[in-house]
């Protein structure tokens, strides 16, 4: 709707994870390096955690775009919630493994044979579980059993678990100590800093042919304040601001436009950013001095 008005080739702030448009902040670079390390070094389990909307799934999509599929067989599980079936069934679906029985022991045997066949053909097998915090204790135990499948001192199945911070709590359970000991690589992805948030917004705009000053400084500071540095909320605010600016035929997003978007939000996650940190407070003070506007008073209640 607004792309032509702003001379953009595409929407810069889509909520759909796009591995090609990834912005590698220092934190995202470190998390991605840990993902690559987990693959290249053939470690058993890699765990990546982060808050909702922090960019975990985008990193996974970026990883998938860089994998050599002649060497790796990769299965992606988008959710492993027990209400949708057991983990073994999700793995079988992800790899399209033919089965003759739904009995759990038969399913395990089918997965084992698949892993052996892949190894025999010279390929390593990787399963990536997104939203892994939804995994049940039974599913985690199934993972432990799968990590025991070895051949010639090689791990036949590499596992990447990606989830919210609650995933870490599962590993702290004393009953999960054996599984926790198999985690060889891990990283917790924090929200973007102020500098990274400004870089992220400008990167997304420039990636679709836009001008980096499409948002003025005050509006960018407000984006950081209200998003808390979470990319998904940044996208929501910036996309909404472009819609409002287009509707008003204003070529540059300013603070009043951004605040109009914020004031209209009663859902969308903005209320989750209420935890103060020194950088957000510094941004609040700066905007107050520059525009005589207290951002805190605009936080949706």
Tab-separated table of C-alpha atoms in Angstrom:
chain	number	residue	atom	x	y	z
A	1	UNK	CA	0.000	0.000	0.000
A	2	UNK	CA	2.694	2.506	0.964
A	3	UNK	CA	5.691	1.077	-0.889
A	4	UNK	CA	5.257	3.211	-4.010
A	5	UNK	CA	4.782	6.387	-1.969
A	6	UNK	CA	8.105	5.854	-0.167
A	7	UNK	CA	9.864	4.441	-3.275
A	8	UNK	CA	10.348	1.042	-1.648
A	9	UNK	CA	10.780	-2.215	-3.528
A	10	UNK	CA	8.931	-4.181	-0.851
A	11	UNK	CA	7.601	-3.871	2.691
A	12	UNK	CA	10.647	-3.477	4.951
A	13	UNK	CA	9.056	-4.569	8.222
A	14	UNK	CA	7.229	-7.811	7.543
A	15	UNK	CA	6.397	-9.918	10.599
A	16	UNK	CA	7.181	-13.092	8.648
A	17	UNK	CA	10.728	-14.310	9.491
A	18	UNK	CA	12.973	-13.632	6.486
A	19	UNK	CA	16.389	-15.258	6.510
A	20	UNK	CA	17.538	-13.107	3.592
A	21	UNK	CA	16.814	-9.845	5.437
A	22	UNK	CA	18.541	-10.836	8.665
A	23	UNK	CA	20.284	-8.071	10.609
A	24	UNK	CA	23.333	-9.495	12.351
A	25	UNK	CA	23.783	-7.425	15.489
A	26	UNK	CA	26.675	-8.505	17.738
A	27	UNK	CA	24.248	-10.701	19.679
A	28	UNK	CA	22.701	-12.229	16.573
A	29	UNK	CA	26.155	-12.784	15.109
A	30	UNK	CA	27.209	-14.647	18.247
A	31	UNK	CA	24.033	-16.739	18.252
A	32	UNK	CA	24.444	-17.582	14.569
A	33	UNK	CA	28.094	-18.492	15.114
A	34	UNK	CA	26.976	-20.896	17.839
A	35	UNK	CA	24.470	-22.464	15.429
A	36	UNK	CA	27.177	-22.919	12.804
A	37	UNK	CA	29.568	-24.284	15.414
A	38	UNK	CA	26.973	-26.840	16.434
A	39	UNK	CA	26.708	-28.049	12.843
A	40	UNK	CA	30.340	-27.959	11.807
A	41	UNK	CA	31.711	-29.525	14.977
A	42	UNK	CA	28.991	-32.188	15.000
A	43	UNK	CA	28.023	-31.558	18.620
A	44	UNK	CA	25.067	-33.426	20.065
A	45	UNK	CA	22.712	-30.656	21.192
A	46	UNK	CA	22.782	-26.908	20.526
A	47	UNK	CA	20.394	-24.654	22.469
A	48	UNK	CA	19.489	-21.094	21.450
A	49	UNK	CA	17.106	-19.143	23.682
A	50	UNK	CA	15.662	-15.633	23.634
A	51	UNK	CA	12.551	-13.615	24.393
A	52	UNK	CA	9.501	-13.714	22.141
A	53	UNK	CA	10.239	-11.674	19.020
A	54	UNK	CA	14.007	-11.505	19.547
A	55	UNK	CA	14.809	-12.929	16.101
A	56	UNK	CA	15.478	-16.606	16.841
A	57	UNK	CA	13.373	-17.984	13.998
A	58	UNK	CA	14.911	-15.507	11.540
A	59	UNK	CA	18.347	-16.861	12.473
A	60	UNK	CA	17.123	-20.399	11.861
A	61	UNK	CA	15.825	-19.378	8.420
A	62	UNK	CA	19.176	-17.751	7.684
A	63	UNK	CA	20.959	-20.934	8.739
A	64	UNK	CA	18.749	-23.038	6.478
A	65	UNK	CA	19.652	-20.827	3.515
A	66	UNK	CA	23.375	-21.485	4.061
A	67	UNK	CA	23.379	-25.241	4.662
A	68	UNK	CA	25.019	-27.616	2.182
A	69	UNK	CA	22.204	-30.099	1.655
A	70	UNK	CA	24.558	-32.484	-0.127
A	71	UNK	CA	26.174	-33.108	3.243
A	72	UNK	CA	23.285	-32.585	5.638
A	73	UNK	CA	19.745	-33.900	5.880
A	74	UNK	CA	17.741	-31.347	7.847
A	75	UNK	CA	14.325	-31.674	9.433
A	76	UNK	CA	12.541	-28.603	10.832
A	77	UNK	CA	9.899	-28.912	13.534
A	78	UNK	CA	7.983	-25.661	13.920
A	79	UNK	CA	6.303	-26.656	17.156
A	80	UNK	CA	6.650	-29.631	19.440
A	81	UNK	CA	3.628	-29.117	21.672
A	82	UNK	CA	2.390	-32.429	23.057
A	83	UNK	CA	-1.185	-31.658	22.020
A	84	UNK	CA	-0.089	-32.107	18.400
A	85	UNK	CA	1.588	-35.482	18.924
A	86	UNK	CA	4.831	-36.900	20.254
A	87	UNK	CA	8.287	-35.712	19.260
A	88	UNK	CA	9.002	-38.969	17.420
A	89	UNK	CA	5.951	-38.411	15.229
A	90	UNK	CA	7.093	-34.851	14.461
A	91	UNK	CA	10.563	-36.104	13.521
A	92	UNK	CA	9.065	-38.743	11.257
A	93	UNK	CA	6.913	-36.092	9.584
A	94	UNK	CA	9.835	-33.658	9.234
A	95	UNK	CA	11.981	-36.271	7.468
A	96	UNK	CA	9.088	-37.967	5.662
A	97	UNK	CA	10.042	-41.346	7.096
A	98	UNK	CA	7.663	-44.142	6.029
A	99	UNK	CA	6.156	-46.022	8.968
A	100	UNK	CA	4.064	-49.143	9.379
A	101	UNK	CA	2.951	-48.653	12.978
A	102	UNK	CA	2.210	-45.783	15.360
A	103	UNK	CA	3.594	-47.703	18.330
A	104	UNK	CA	6.271	-45.583	20.020
A	105	UNK	CA	8.874	-48.353	19.991
A	106	UNK	CA	8.226	-48.962	16.292
A	107	UNK	CA	8.517	-45.227	15.620
A	108	UNK	CA	11.858	-45.126	17.429
A	109	UNK	CA	13.121	-48.056	15.369
A	110	UNK	CA	12.034	-46.294	12.166
A	111	UNK	CA	13.920	-43.153	13.153
A	112	UNK	CA	17.002	-45.178	14.096
A	113	UNK	CA	17.014	-46.963	10.752
A	114	UNK	CA	16.613	-43.662	8.911
A	115	UNK	CA	19.619	-42.204	10.742
A	116	UNK	CA	21.689	-45.280	9.953
A	117	UNK	CA	20.719	-45.103	6.273
A	118	UNK	CA	21.658	-41.411	6.092
A	119	UNK	CA	25.017	-42.122	7.714
A	120	UNK	CA	25.648	-44.972	5.292
A	121	UNK	CA	25.035	-42.579	2.384
A	122	UNK	CA	27.614	-40.133	3.772
A	123	UNK	CA	25.181	-37.548	5.144
A	124	UNK	CA	24.747	-36.156	8.635
A	125	UNK	CA	21.244	-35.657	10.013
A	126	UNK	CA	20.104	-32.559	11.880
A	127	UNK	CA	16.728	-31.870	13.472
A	128	UNK	CA	15.853	-28.280	14.404
A	129	UNK	CA	13.051	-27.772	16.925
A	130	UNK	CA	11.637	-24.252	17.060
A	131	UNK	CA	9.469	-23.175	20.021
A	132	UNK	CA	11.200	-25.975	21.926
A	133	UNK	CA	10.016	-24.615	25.289
A	134	UNK	CA	6.728	-26.425	24.534
A	135	UNK	CA	8.378	-29.847	24.654
A	136	UNK	CA	7.104	-32.205	27.329
A	137	UNK	CA	9.286	-34.183	29.719
A	138	UNK	CA	8.482	-37.300	27.709
A	139	UNK	CA	9.659	-35.634	24.493
A	140	UNK	CA	12.883	-34.489	26.135
A	141	UNK	CA	13.479	-38.058	27.268
A	142	UNK	CA	12.966	-39.164	23.666
A	143	UNK	CA	15.663	-36.686	22.674
A	144	UNK	CA	18.054	-38.226	25.185
A	145	UNK	CA	17.457	-41.659	23.687
A	146	UNK	CA	18.091	-40.343	20.184
A	147	UNK	CA	21.409	-38.790	21.237
A	148	UNK	CA	22.562	-42.285	22.225
A	149	UNK	CA	22.498	-43.461	18.604
A	150	UNK	CA	26.105	-43.554	17.425
A	151	UNK	CA	28.189	-45.233	14.732
A	152	UNK	CA	31.983	-45.373	14.450
A	153	UNK	CA	32.262	-42.737	17.203
A	154	UNK	CA	30.014	-40.411	15.194
A	155	UNK	CA	26.786	-38.866	16.456
A	156	UNK	CA	24.081	-39.912	14.008
A	157	UNK	CA	21.652	-37.154	14.985
A	158	UNK	CA	22.483	-33.534	15.764
A	159	UNK	CA	19.803	-31.556	17.566
A	160	UNK	CA	19.208	-27.809	17.607
A	161	UNK	CA	16.669	-26.539	20.123
A	162	UNK	CA	15.391	-22.982	19.749
A	163	UNK	CA	13.008	-21.535	22.284
A	164	UNK	CA	12.009	-18.972	24.865
A	165	UNK	CA	13.872	-18.659	28.201
A	166	UNK	CA	11.480	-21.187	29.767
A	167	UNK	CA	13.381	-23.832	27.803
A	168	UNK	CA	16.389	-23.316	30.077
A	169	UNK	CA	14.263	-24.054	33.123
A	170	UNK	CA	13.543	-27.519	31.755
A	171	UNK	CA	17.258	-28.303	31.683
A	172	UNK	CA	17.602	-27.154	35.301
A	173	UNK	CA	15.231	-29.914	36.397
A	174	UNK	CA	17.285	-32.566	38.239
A	175	UNK	CA	15.573	-35.244	36.165
A	176	UNK	CA	17.007	-33.689	32.998
A	177	UNK	CA	20.649	-33.785	34.115
A	178	UNK	CA	21.621	-36.507	31.625
A	179	UNK	CA	20.134	-34.531	28.746
A	180	UNK	CA	21.675	-31.263	29.976
A	181	UNK	CA	25.113	-32.874	29.930
A	182	UNK	CA	24.675	-33.514	26.214
A	183	UNK	CA	24.286	-29.775	25.458
A	184	UNK	CA	27.589	-28.784	23.867
A	185	UNK	CA	26.708	-25.305	22.539
A	186	UNK	CA	24.296	-22.727	23.889
A	187	UNK	CA	23.524	-19.019	23.599
A	188	UNK	CA	20.881	-16.688	25.022
A	189	UNK	CA	19.867	-13.959	22.579
A	190	UNK	CA	19.230	-10.605	24.260
A	191	UNK	CA	17.160	-7.724	22.813
A	192	UNK	CA	18.890	-5.161	20.609
A	193	UNK	CA	20.688	-2.201	22.147
A	194	UNK	CA	19.781	1.357	21.144
A	195	UNK	CA	22.597	1.493	18.588
A	196	UNK	CA	21.620	-1.886	17.161
A	197	UNK	CA	17.952	-0.878	16.991
A	198	UNK	CA	18.807	2.198	14.916
A	199	UNK	CA	21.024	0.055	12.710
A	200	UNK	CA	18.293	-2.570	12.367
A	201	UNK	CA	15.638	-0.094	11.230
A	202	UNK	CA	17.975	1.537	8.713
A	203	UNK	CA	19.147	-1.867	7.458
A	204	UNK	CA	15.593	-3.027	6.822
A	205	UNK	CA	14.765	0.187	4.964
A	206	UNK	CA	17.907	0.129	2.820
A	207	UNK	CA	17.401	-3.560	2.013
A	208	UNK	CA	14.276	-2.614	0.037
A	209	UNK	CA	15.802	0.439	-1.645
A	210	UNK	CA	14.622	3.066	0.805
A	211	UNK	CA	16.408	6.089	2.250
A	212	UNK	CA	18.047	5.549	5.649
A	213	UNK	CA	16.554	8.815	6.975
A	214	UNK	CA	12.969	7.690	6.340
A	215	UNK	CA	12.557	7.813	10.145
A	216	UNK	CA	13.868	10.881	11.967
A	217	UNK	CA	15.987	10.515	15.103
A	218	UNK	CA	13.238	11.200	17.633
A	219	UNK	CA	10.974	8.579	16.088
A	220	UNK	CA	13.814	6.045	16.118
A	221	UNK	CA	14.498	6.743	19.778
A	222	UNK	CA	10.820	6.151	20.495
A	223	UNK	CA	10.885	2.903	18.519
A	224	UNK	CA	13.647	1.653	20.788
A	225	UNK	CA	11.904	2.837	23.956
A	226	UNK	CA	8.588	1.172	23.164
A	227	UNK	CA	10.000	-2.003	21.611
A	228	UNK	CA	12.656	-2.673	24.225
A	229	UNK	CA	14.880	-3.715	21.332
A	230	UNK	CA	12.731	-6.707	20.281
A	231	UNK	CA	12.799	-6.969	16.463
A	232	UNK	CA	9.214	-8.207	16.134
A	233	UNK	CA	7.827	-5.212	18.036
A	234	UNK	CA	10.171	-2.900	16.116
A	235	UNK	CA	8.630	-4.253	12.912
A	236	UNK	CA	5.094	-3.738	14.226
A	237	UNK	CA	5.762	-0.123	15.227
A	238	UNK	CA	7.670	0.811	12.072
A	239	UNK	CA	5.159	-0.795	9.728
A	240	UNK	CA	2.311	0.989	11.494
A	241	UNK	CA	4.198	4.292	11.351
A	242	UNK	CA	4.695	3.957	7.595
A	243	UNK	CA	0.974	3.306	7.155
A	244	UNK	CA	0.089	6.431	9.165
A	245	UNK	CA	2.680	8.574	7.363
A	246	UNK	CA	1.371	7.362	4.012
A	247	UNK	CA	-2.188	8.212	5.050
A	248	UNK	CA	-1.080	11.738	5.949
A	249	UNK	CA	1.159	12.072	2.836
A	250	UNK	CA	4.176	12.765	5.069
A	251	UNK	CA	7.476	11.670	3.539
A	252	UNK	CA	9.423	11.240	6.811
A	253	UNK	CA	8.213	9.428	9.918
A	254	UNK	CA	8.422	11.768	12.914
A	255	UNK	CA	7.743	11.435	16.633
A	256	UNK	CA	4.042	12.449	16.516
A	257	UNK	CA	3.398	9.734	13.914
A	258	UNK	CA	5.178	7.104	15.983
A	259	UNK	CA	3.284	8.162	19.104
A	260	UNK	CA	0.012	7.941	17.202
A	261	UNK	CA	0.828	4.316	16.412
A	262	UNK	CA	1.750	3.595	20.029
A	263	UNK	CA	-1.411	5.193	21.395
A	264	UNK	CA	-3.529	2.974	19.144
A	265	UNK	CA	-1.870	-0.241	20.369
A	266	UNK	CA	-3.632	-2.197	23.075
A	267	UNK	CA	-2.222	-5.497	21.864
A	268	UNK	CA	0.950	-6.367	19.986
A	269	UNK	CA	3.357	-6.778	22.862
A	270	UNK	CA	4.305	-3.169	23.636
A	271	UNK	CA	3.145	-3.558	27.242
A	272	UNK	CA	5.787	-6.306	27.698
A	273	UNK	CA	8.583	-3.738	27.554
A	274	UNK	CA	7.811	-2.135	30.915
A	275	UNK	CA	11.000	-3.363	32.600
A	276	UNK	CA	13.272	-0.353	32.851
A	277	UNK	CA	16.931	-0.399	31.951
A	278	UNK	CA	19.477	2.451	31.991
A	279	UNK	CA	19.555	2.820	28.209
A	280	UNK	CA	15.782	3.140	27.943
A	281	UNK	CA	15.767	5.705	30.718
A	282	UNK	CA	18.484	7.678	28.928
A	283	UNK	CA	16.386	7.602	25.753
A	284	UNK	CA	13.365	8.815	27.717
A	285	UNK	CA	15.387	11.771	29.060
A	286	UNK	CA	16.770	12.617	25.607
A	287	UNK	CA	13.354	12.673	23.940
A	288	UNK	CA	11.981	14.755	26.808
A	289	UNK	CA	14.713	17.357	26.271
A	290	UNK	CA	14.423	17.299	22.465
A	291	UNK	CA	10.629	17.268	22.133
A	292	UNK	CA	9.184	18.042	25.588
A	293	UNK	CA	7.440	14.645	25.444
A	294	UNK	CA	7.627	12.033	28.214
A	295	UNK	CA	7.567	8.665	26.493
A	296	UNK	CA	6.708	6.893	29.730
A	297	UNK	CA	3.358	8.647	29.838
A	298	UNK	CA	2.539	7.127	26.434
A	299	UNK	CA	3.068	3.473	27.418
A	300	UNK	CA	-0.247	1.609	26.877
A	301	UNK	CA	-1.862	0.685	30.186
